[in-house]
Amino acid sequence: MKTEKIEAAYALAKERYAELGVDTDSAIQKLKAIPISLHCWQGDDVGGFESFGGELTGGIAVTGNYPGKARTPDELRSDAAKALSLIPGTHRFNLHASYLEAGGKTVDRDEIRPEHFEGWIQWAQSLGIGLDFNPTCFSHAKSADGFTLSHHDAGIRQFWIEHCKLSREIGAVMGERLGTPAVTNIWIPDGMKDTPIDYKAPRLRLQSALDEIFEKPLNPKHNLDAIEGKLFGLGSESYVVGSHEFYLGYAVKHDKLVCLDAGHYHPTETIVDKISAVMCHVDEILLHVSRGVRWDSDHVIILNDDLRAIAQELVRGDFLGRTHIGLDFFDASINRIAAWVIGVRAMIKALLLALLEPTETLRERELSGDYTYRLATLEDLKTLPFGAVWDEYCLQMNVPVASAWLGDVRQYESAVLSLRA
Ligand code: RNT
Ligand code: ZN
């Protein structure tokens, strides 16, 4: 599309929004300051680069066999940089511990050190982005029976405790080196396929394991700890040790971040309503923005009502400054770089839509009981020329406008991805 046309459309859109008291320029300015953390694991189907890397376990699954997935850290960095170049704004990258670089050596999870992430830190420096981190408590022989931090075997439990402690330290090094705190998020798969006799004991073990992991205080300027609950997984349909209530209680008591994954609740429940509730009791949250579809909690996010509602709540509740937005999906049935770009661009669009709402007016009308105005305006907002503002944003941020990004991905696919056997 021609620049003049984009600008002309934007000028008209600006007027339309101004009629409602919405300043599109200021929405664009605010949007520029919101980082989104791209999850490394969309790039290689949650594979990682361990020498002993095997099957993906832990009750999560990636389906599809689209060719061209990243096989090395260099390939993943190149793919992620390509995705980032097609996404407006400055964002972050979220690594799992299993994405270490150990120079061909076998480094087990209880042996990881900051130097194994030096390549990632330098890459992040070169792009001027921050990193986030996660211990990897799945896809490992010591998690094969479905338990890690809550394992009844003290030796196995200790192995995972050590892994999580080391992960926090690595997060802190990343945060210090990059000048922006890493959010280190703990998620474990522990649970049971069928109803347990003992709900309690694994939770007590998890509780004391967390106490040990978090024993050492770390500078919050370098590392922030988050804990992520879940309702069920594949093979843990009846019981998950680290449930939402478990972690919410823990986080409130110990001043941790709660990670809300959009795919981790009952199908009729959304995280939208949880944000303000949780924010009454914790300082900050981490989001894993995802899209649940039937039994799967990790489809590529799209600009649907659920996503829009998440963004609206962050804006309406003024929660952006206390929320770390991370994404969590994995799809191997489409081009993996496109999956990143589609998901992140959808998240940014949702935020922009939310920023283009006359929130204060709507709040006042709601308070005065004018629910008719509220409903009517929310409906009318849906047909305002949002696309023109989005295009203008992409233009200003120097990334392809509208669907032009897909041409870039296709080019990269034939020049780079298709050569990967
Ligand atoms: C699993 C959790 C977790 C993982 C990643 C790979 O249900 O959502 O966040 O998806 O750590
Ligand atoms: Zn998640």
Short mmCIF file of C-alpha atoms and ligand atoms in Angstrom, two decimals:
data_model
loop_
_atom_site.label_atom_id
_atom_site.label_comp_id
_atom_site.label_asym_id
_atom_site.label_seq_id
_atom_site.Cartn_x
_atom_site.Cartn_y
_atom_site.Cartn_z
CA MET A 1 0.00 0.00 0.00
CA LYS A 2 1.19 3.52 -0.77
CA THR A 3 2.35 5.66 2.14
CA GLU A 4 0.10 8.59 1.14
CA LYS A 5 -2.93 6.33 1.17
CA ILE A 6 -2.11 4.99 4.62
CA GLU A 7 -1.64 8.52 5.89
CA ALA A 8 -4.83 9.77 4.30
CA ALA A 9 -6.82 6.91 5.82
CA TYR A 10 -5.20 7.62 9.17
CA ALA A 11 -6.15 11.30 9.04
CA LEU A 12 -9.80 10.33 8.57
CA ALA A 13 -9.66 7.70 11.29
CA LYS A 14 -8.12 10.21 13.66
CA GLU A 15 -11.13 12.49 13.14
CA ARG A 16 -13.61 9.71 13.70
CA TYR A 17 -11.99 8.69 16.98
CA ALA A 18 -11.66 12.32 18.05
CA GLU A 19 -15.44 12.61 17.86
CA LEU A 20 -15.54 10.17 20.76
CA GLY A 21 -12.80 12.01 22.60
CA VAL A 22 -10.13 9.43 21.70
CA ASP A 23 -6.67 10.69 20.75
CA THR A 24 -5.19 8.20 18.26
CA ASP A 25 -1.71 9.74 18.38
CA SER A 26 -1.49 9.29 22.10
CA ALA A 27 -2.78 5.70 21.81
CA ILE A 28 0.07 5.02 19.37
CA GLN A 29 2.60 6.57 21.76
CA LYS A 30 1.39 4.40 24.63
CA LEU A 31 1.46 1.29 22.47
CA LYS A 32 5.12 1.82 21.59
CA ALA A 33 6.06 1.39 25.24
CA ILE A 34 4.43 -2.03 25.76
CA PRO A 35 6.83 -4.95 25.40
CA ILE A 36 5.61 -8.45 24.65
CA SER A 37 7.74 -11.44 25.47
CA LEU A 38 8.05 -13.83 22.53
CA HIS A 39 8.38 -17.41 23.69
CA CYS A 40 11.32 -19.26 22.18
CA TRP A 41 9.42 -22.52 22.08
CA GLN A 42 7.16 -21.65 19.15
CA GLY A 43 10.31 -21.71 16.99
CA ASP A 44 11.17 -25.38 17.43
CA ASP A 45 8.11 -27.14 18.85
CA VAL A 46 9.34 -26.94 22.48
CA GLY A 47 12.40 -28.98 21.52
CA GLY A 48 15.37 -27.18 23.01
CA PHE A 49 19.05 -27.88 22.45
CA GLU A 50 20.10 -30.35 25.08
CA SER A 51 22.39 -33.16 23.96
CA PHE A 52 19.96 -35.63 25.51
CA GLY A 53 16.90 -33.89 24.12
CA GLY A 54 14.08 -36.34 23.59
CA GLU A 55 10.37 -36.46 23.42
CA LEU A 56 8.20 -33.59 24.64
CA THR A 57 6.51 -34.65 27.87
CA GLY A 58 4.75 -32.96 30.76
CA GLY A 59 1.22 -33.12 29.43
CA ILE A 60 1.76 -30.60 26.66
CA ALA A 61 1.88 -31.52 22.98
CA VAL A 62 2.81 -29.97 19.67
CA THR A 63 1.05 -31.27 16.59
CA GLY A 64 1.96 -30.75 12.95
CA ASN A 65 5.08 -31.34 10.87
CA TYR A 66 5.55 -28.14 8.89
CA PRO A 67 9.08 -28.23 7.49
CA GLY A 68 11.89 -25.91 8.46
CA LYS A 69 11.98 -25.83 12.23
CA ALA A 70 15.05 -24.39 13.93
CA ARG A 71 17.58 -27.09 14.83
CA THR A 72 20.27 -25.01 16.50
CA PRO A 73 20.42 -21.89 18.67
CA ASP A 74 21.77 -19.93 15.70
CA GLU A 75 18.84 -21.00 13.55
CA LEU A 76 16.37 -20.14 16.27
CA ARG A 77 17.95 -16.73 16.81
CA SER A 78 17.86 -16.03 13.10
CA ASP A 79 14.18 -17.09 12.91
CA ALA A 80 13.22 -15.07 15.97
CA ALA A 81 15.06 -12.01 14.65
CA LYS A 82 13.13 -12.38 11.40
CA ALA A 83 9.85 -12.49 13.33
CA LEU A 84 10.86 -9.50 15.47
CA SER A 85 11.67 -7.52 12.34
CA LEU A 86 8.06 -7.92 11.20
CA ILE A 87 6.48 -6.92 14.49
CA PRO A 88 6.10 -3.24 15.42
CA GLY A 89 7.75 -2.15 18.68
CA THR A 90 10.57 -3.34 20.93
CA HIS A 91 9.85 -6.65 22.57
CA ARG A 92 11.49 -9.37 24.63
CA PHE A 93 12.46 -13.01 24.24
CA ASN A 94 11.50 -15.75 26.64
CA LEU A 95 13.85 -18.72 27.00
CA HIS A 96 13.45 -22.13 28.54
CA ALA A 97 16.43 -23.64 30.32
CA SER A 98 16.50 -26.45 27.75
CA TYR A 99 17.60 -23.89 25.13
CA LEU A 100 21.09 -23.74 26.60
CA GLU A 101 24.29 -23.84 24.56
CA ALA A 102 26.70 -26.29 26.09
CA GLY A 103 29.06 -26.68 23.14
CA GLY A 104 28.06 -30.29 22.53
CA LYS A 105 28.63 -31.31 26.14
CA THR A 106 26.00 -33.01 28.24
CA VAL A 107 24.89 -30.51 30.85
CA ASP A 108 22.07 -31.83 32.97
CA ARG A 109 19.38 -29.59 34.38
CA ASP A 110 21.10 -29.38 37.74
CA GLU A 111 24.30 -28.16 36.09
CA ILE A 112 23.11 -25.17 34.07
CA ARG A 113 25.06 -21.94 34.48
CA PRO A 114 24.84 -18.42 33.07
CA GLU A 115 27.64 -19.15 30.61
CA HIS A 116 25.34 -21.60 28.82
CA PHE A 117 23.18 -18.64 27.93
CA GLU A 118 25.95 -16.27 26.95
CA GLY A 119 25.06 -16.58 23.26
CA TRP A 120 21.49 -15.60 24.02
CA ILE A 121 22.52 -12.67 26.19
CA GLN A 122 24.82 -11.31 23.50
CA TRP A 123 22.12 -11.76 20.89
CA ALA A 124 19.62 -9.90 23.07
CA GLN A 125 22.19 -7.15 23.58
CA SER A 126 22.71 -6.82 19.88
CA LEU A 127 18.96 -6.41 19.36
CA GLY A 128 18.50 -4.18 22.40
CA ILE A 129 15.88 -6.47 23.93
CA GLY A 130 15.34 -8.07 27.35
CA LEU A 131 15.17 -11.78 28.13
CA ASP A 132 12.86 -13.80 30.33
CA PHE A 133 13.52 -17.28 31.63
CA ASN A 134 11.94 -20.59 32.68
CA PRO A 135 13.27 -23.70 34.37
CA THR A 136 12.39 -26.71 32.21
CA CYS A 137 10.66 -29.22 34.47
CA PHE A 138 9.53 -31.64 31.76
CA SER A 139 10.95 -33.69 28.86
CA HIS A 140 13.47 -35.36 31.15
CA ALA A 141 14.04 -38.83 32.60
CA LYS A 142 13.53 -37.47 36.12
CA SER A 143 10.06 -36.15 35.25
CA ALA A 144 8.98 -39.30 33.41
CA ASP A 145 6.51 -40.44 36.07
CA GLY A 146 4.74 -37.09 36.05
CA PHE A 147 6.24 -35.52 39.17
CA THR A 148 9.07 -33.04 39.72
CA LEU A 149 9.09 -30.53 42.60
CA SER A 150 6.35 -32.45 44.39
CA HIS A 151 7.94 -35.86 43.86
CA HIS A 152 7.78 -38.26 46.82
CA ASP A 153 11.42 -39.22 46.20
CA ALA A 154 13.58 -36.68 48.00
CA GLY A 155 16.46 -37.15 45.55
CA ILE A 156 14.35 -36.37 42.50
CA ARG A 157 12.71 -33.45 44.28
CA GLN A 158 16.12 -32.06 45.14
CA PHE A 159 17.26 -32.37 41.53
CA TRP A 160 14.38 -30.14 40.41
CA ILE A 161 14.84 -27.74 43.31
CA GLU A 162 18.45 -27.32 42.25
CA HIS A 163 17.36 -26.74 38.65
CA CYS A 164 14.92 -24.02 39.69
CA LYS A 165 17.45 -22.33 41.97
CA LEU A 166 19.99 -22.22 39.17
CA SER A 167 17.34 -20.90 36.80
CA ARG A 168 16.63 -17.92 39.06
CA GLU A 169 20.34 -17.14 39.18
CA ILE A 170 20.53 -17.28 35.41
CA GLY A 171 17.49 -15.01 35.17
CA ALA A 172 19.24 -12.55 37.47
CA VAL A 173 22.37 -12.54 35.32
CA MET A 174 20.28 -11.92 32.22
CA GLY A 175 18.45 -9.10 33.96
CA GLU A 176 21.63 -7.48 35.20
CA ARG A 177 23.44 -7.74 31.89
CA LEU A 178 20.50 -6.47 29.87
CA GLY A 179 19.39 -3.77 32.30
CA THR A 180 15.82 -5.06 32.55
CA PRO A 181 14.59 -7.70 34.99
CA ALA A 182 14.05 -11.21 33.67
CA VAL A 183 10.80 -12.78 34.77
CA THR A 184 11.69 -16.34 35.70
CA ASN A 185 8.54 -18.41 35.60
CA ILE A 186 8.16 -21.79 37.24
CA TRP A 187 5.70 -24.20 35.72
CA ILE A 188 5.72 -27.89 36.61
CA PRO A 189 3.60 -30.66 35.11
CA ASP A 190 3.02 -32.57 38.35
CA GLY A 191 -0.32 -34.28 38.52
CA MET A 192 -2.35 -37.44 38.06
CA LYS A 193 -4.47 -38.96 35.37
CA ASP A 194 -6.96 -40.32 37.84
CA THR A 195 -8.32 -39.06 41.12
CA PRO A 196 -5.68 -39.25 43.83
CA ILE A 197 -6.21 -40.55 47.33
CA ASP A 198 -3.77 -37.96 48.58
CA TYR A 199 -4.34 -34.47 47.24
CA LYS A 200 -2.48 -32.97 50.15
CA ALA A 201 0.99 -34.48 50.41
CA PRO A 202 2.26 -33.44 46.94
CA ARG A 203 1.10 -29.88 47.63
CA LEU A 204 2.91 -29.78 50.94
CA ARG A 205 6.04 -31.03 49.20
CA LEU A 206 5.68 -28.44 46.46
CA GLN A 207 5.21 -25.73 49.06
CA SER A 208 8.44 -26.58 50.85
CA ALA A 209 10.27 -27.04 47.55
CA LEU A 210 9.28 -23.50 46.57
CA ASP A 211 10.43 -22.21 49.96
CA GLU A 212 13.83 -23.69 49.27
CA ILE A 213 13.96 -22.39 45.68
CA PHE A 214 13.11 -18.84 46.74
CA GLU A 215 15.27 -18.87 49.88
CA LYS A 216 17.96 -16.69 48.35
CA PRO A 217 16.71 -13.17 47.78
CA LEU A 218 17.56 -11.76 44.36
CA ASN A 219 17.52 -8.14 43.32
CA PRO A 220 14.11 -7.47 41.74
CA LYS A 221 15.86 -5.18 39.29
CA HIS A 222 17.46 -8.33 37.89
CA ASN A 223 15.03 -11.15 38.47
CA LEU A 224 11.32 -11.46 39.23
CA ASP A 225 9.87 -14.82 40.25
CA ALA A 226 6.59 -16.00 38.80
CA ILE A 227 4.60 -19.20 39.42
CA GLU A 228 2.13 -20.67 36.95
CA GLY A 229 -0.83 -22.84 37.85
CA LYS A 230 -2.96 -25.05 35.65
CA LEU A 231 -6.19 -26.98 35.77
CA PHE A 232 -5.25 -30.10 33.83
CA GLY A 233 -2.88 -31.47 31.24
CA LEU A 234 -2.65 -34.52 29.03
CA GLY A 235 -2.26 -37.34 31.52
CA SER A 236 -2.99 -35.07 34.49
CA GLU A 237 -6.70 -34.70 33.84
CA SER A 238 -7.85 -35.35 37.39
CA TYR A 239 -5.29 -33.60 39.52
CA VAL A 240 -2.66 -30.92 39.09
CA VAL A 241 -0.54 -30.24 42.17
CA GLY A 242 0.23 -26.64 41.20
CA SER A 243 -3.32 -25.45 40.79
CA HIS A 244 -4.37 -21.81 40.55
CA GLU A 245 -5.45 -21.61 44.19
CA PHE A 246 -2.23 -23.21 45.33
CA TYR A 247 -0.03 -20.68 43.56
CA LEU A 248 -2.25 -17.69 44.20
CA GLY A 249 -2.02 -18.36 47.92
CA TYR A 250 1.71 -18.90 47.71
CA ALA A 251 2.28 -15.75 45.69
CA VAL A 252 0.26 -13.57 48.03
CA LYS A 253 2.04 -14.91 51.06
CA HIS A 254 5.53 -14.71 49.60
CA ASP A 255 5.25 -11.73 47.30
CA LYS A 256 5.68 -13.55 43.99
CA LEU A 257 4.22 -12.88 40.58
CA VAL A 258 1.25 -15.00 39.58
CA CYS A 259 1.34 -16.23 36.01
CA LEU A 260 -2.10 -16.42 34.46
CA ASP A 261 -2.13 -18.61 31.37
CA ALA A 262 -5.24 -17.99 29.30
CA GLY A 263 -5.51 -21.69 28.47
CA HIS A 264 -5.31 -23.02 32.01
CA TYR A 265 -8.83 -22.71 33.36
CA HIS A 266 -12.26 -24.19 32.86
CA PRO A 267 -13.44 -23.59 29.29
CA THR A 268 -16.11 -21.11 30.33
CA GLU A 269 -13.75 -19.22 32.62
CA THR A 270 -11.46 -16.50 31.31
CA ILE A 271 -8.48 -14.82 32.91
CA VAL A 272 -10.01 -11.40 32.25
CA ASP A 273 -12.04 -11.43 35.42
CA LYS A 274 -9.10 -12.76 37.42
CA ILE A 275 -6.72 -9.89 36.66
CA SER A 276 -8.32 -7.26 38.91
CA ALA A 277 -8.98 -9.86 41.60
CA VAL A 278 -5.38 -11.04 41.70
CA MET A 279 -4.02 -7.50 41.43
CA CYS A 280 -5.69 -6.62 44.75
CA HIS A 281 -3.23 -8.94 46.42
CA VAL A 282 -0.04 -9.13 44.35
CA ASP A 283 2.08 -6.33 42.91
CA GLU A 284 2.66 -7.73 39.47
CA ILE A 285 1.49 -10.53 37.25
CA LEU A 286 2.83 -12.43 34.29
CA LEU A 287 0.46 -13.37 31.50
CA HIS A 288 0.81 -16.35 29.24
CA VAL A 289 -1.48 -15.23 26.50
CA SER A 290 -2.67 -18.30 24.71
CA ARG A 291 -5.78 -19.70 23.05
CA GLY A 292 -7.49 -22.77 24.37
CA VAL A 293 -9.34 -24.89 21.81
CA ARG A 294 -11.16 -27.89 23.28
CA TRP A 295 -8.52 -30.00 25.00
CA ASP A 296 -5.56 -27.90 23.84
CA SER A 297 -4.47 -24.83 25.74
CA ASP A 298 -1.89 -23.58 23.27
CA HIS A 299 -3.23 -22.53 19.88
CA VAL A 300 -1.76 -19.46 18.16
CA ILE A 301 -3.53 -16.40 19.49
CA ILE A 302 -5.77 -14.46 17.14
CA LEU A 303 -7.69 -11.22 17.46
CA ASN A 304 -10.79 -12.80 18.94
CA ASP A 305 -13.07 -11.56 21.70
CA ASP A 306 -11.05 -13.31 24.39
CA LEU A 307 -7.85 -11.61 23.37
CA ARG A 308 -9.56 -8.25 23.04
CA ALA A 309 -11.03 -8.62 26.51
CA ILE A 310 -7.61 -9.32 28.03
CA ALA A 311 -6.17 -6.18 26.47
CA GLN A 312 -9.22 -4.14 27.46
CA GLU A 313 -8.88 -5.20 31.06
CA LEU A 314 -5.17 -4.29 31.16
CA VAL A 315 -5.96 -0.84 29.79
CA ARG A 316 -9.22 -0.18 31.65
CA GLY A 317 -7.78 -1.31 34.96
CA ASP A 318 -4.55 0.61 34.38
CA PHE A 319 -2.65 -2.63 34.91
CA LEU A 320 -0.12 -2.35 32.08
CA GLY A 321 2.63 -1.08 34.37
CA ARG A 322 2.20 -4.12 36.63
CA THR A 323 1.77 -6.75 33.96
CA HIS A 324 4.42 -8.66 32.06
CA ILE A 325 2.85 -9.83 28.83
CA GLY A 326 4.21 -13.14 27.65
CA LEU A 327 2.84 -15.45 25.00
CA ASP A 328 2.48 -19.21 25.16
CA PHE A 329 1.42 -21.20 22.13
CA PHE A 330 2.96 -23.77 19.85
CA ASP A 331 1.79 -24.81 16.44
CA ALA A 332 3.86 -26.99 14.12
CA SER A 333 1.25 -27.16 11.37
CA ILE A 334 2.07 -23.72 9.94
CA ASN A 335 5.24 -21.75 9.26
CA ARG A 336 6.63 -21.21 12.76
CA ILE A 337 7.84 -17.68 12.11
CA ALA A 338 4.42 -16.78 10.76
CA ALA A 339 2.90 -18.24 13.94
CA TRP A 340 4.99 -15.84 16.01
CA VAL A 341 4.20 -12.88 13.81
CA ILE A 342 0.46 -13.63 13.67
CA GLY A 343 0.29 -14.08 17.45
CA VAL A 344 2.33 -11.08 18.47
CA ARG A 345 0.70 -8.79 15.93
CA ALA A 346 -2.70 -9.96 17.20
CA MET A 347 -1.68 -9.11 20.77
CA ILE A 348 -0.52 -5.65 19.70
CA LYS A 349 -3.71 -5.06 17.73
CA ALA A 350 -5.77 -6.01 20.77
CA LEU A 351 -3.81 -3.53 22.89
CA LEU A 352 -4.23 -0.80 20.31
CA LEU A 353 -7.97 -1.44 20.10
CA ALA A 354 -8.18 -1.19 23.87
CA LEU A 355 -6.19 2.06 23.86
CA LEU A 356 -8.63 3.48 21.29
CA GLU A 357 -11.58 3.20 23.61
CA PRO A 358 -13.13 6.21 25.39
CA THR A 359 -12.64 4.39 28.67
CA GLU A 360 -13.21 7.34 30.99
CA THR A 361 -16.53 8.26 29.36
CA LEU A 362 -17.66 4.66 29.49
CA ARG A 363 -16.68 4.40 33.15
CA GLU A 364 -18.62 7.57 34.02
CA ARG A 365 -21.72 6.42 32.16
CA GLU A 366 -21.54 3.04 33.86
CA LEU A 367 -21.29 4.71 37.24
CA SER A 368 -24.34 6.81 36.49
CA GLY A 369 -26.25 3.66 35.55
CA ASP A 370 -26.43 4.39 31.83
CA TYR A 371 -25.85 0.83 30.68
CA THR A 372 -27.67 1.57 27.44
CA TYR A 373 -24.93 4.02 26.44
CA ARG A 374 -22.28 1.51 27.49
CA LEU A 375 -23.66 -1.27 25.32
CA ALA A 376 -24.46 0.98 22.36
CA THR A 377 -21.02 2.60 22.36
CA LEU A 378 -19.15 -0.69 22.70
CA GLU A 379 -21.05 -1.92 19.64
CA ASP A 380 -20.42 1.26 17.63
CA LEU A 381 -16.71 1.15 18.47
CA LYS A 382 -16.48 -2.14 16.60
CA THR A 383 -16.98 -0.48 13.22
CA LEU A 384 -14.66 2.48 13.70
CA PRO A 385 -11.68 2.53 11.29
CA PHE A 386 -9.27 0.73 13.57
CA GLY A 387 -7.39 -0.79 10.64
CA ALA A 388 -6.24 2.63 9.49
CA VAL A 389 -4.68 3.32 12.89
CA TRP A 390 -3.01 -0.08 12.93
CA ASP A 391 -1.57 0.49 9.46
CA GLU A 392 -0.27 3.90 10.52
CA TYR A 393 1.37 2.32 13.55
CA CYS A 394 3.13 -0.28 11.38
CA LEU A 395 4.23 2.46 9.00
CA GLN A 396 5.63 4.59 11.82
CA MET A 397 7.42 1.60 13.31
CA ASN A 398 8.94 0.65 9.97
CA VAL A 399 7.45 -2.81 9.65
CA PRO A 400 5.34 -4.19 6.80
CA VAL A 401 1.81 -2.80 6.68
CA ALA A 402 -1.21 -5.14 6.63
CA SER A 403 -0.41 -8.57 5.15
CA ALA A 404 2.83 -7.49 3.46
CA TRP A 405 4.80 -9.26 6.22
CA LEU A 406 3.79 -12.63 4.82
CA GLY A 407 5.78 -11.97 1.65
CA ASP A 408 8.89 -11.52 3.80
CA VAL A 409 8.22 -14.76 5.63
CA ARG A 410 7.74 -16.61 2.35
CA GLN A 411 11.03 -15.25 1.04
CA TYR A 412 12.84 -16.32 4.19
CA GLU A 413 11.15 -19.68 3.89
CA SER A 414 12.53 -20.33 0.44
CA ALA A 415 15.95 -18.80 1.10
CA VAL A 416 16.53 -20.28 4.58
CA LEU A 417 13.92 -22.65 6.00
CA SER A 418 13.57 -24.83 2.94
CA LEU A 419 17.30 -25.64 3.06
CA ARG A 420 16.88 -27.28 6.47
CA ALA A 421 16.59 -30.97 5.72
C1 RNT B 1 2.20 -25.56 30.20
C2 RNT B 1 2.49 -24.15 30.58
C3 RNT B 1 3.89 -23.69 30.32
C4 RNT B 1 4.47 -24.21 29.02
C5 RNT B 1 5.80 -23.62 28.65
C6 RNT B 1 6.48 -24.38 27.59
O1 RNT B 1 0.88 -25.86 30.30
O2 RNT B 1 1.58 -23.30 29.97
O3 RNT B 1 3.94 -22.33 30.40
O4 RNT B 1 3.59 -24.03 27.95
O5 RNT B 1 6.57 -23.48 29.77
ZN ZN B 2 1.90 -21.21 30.08
#
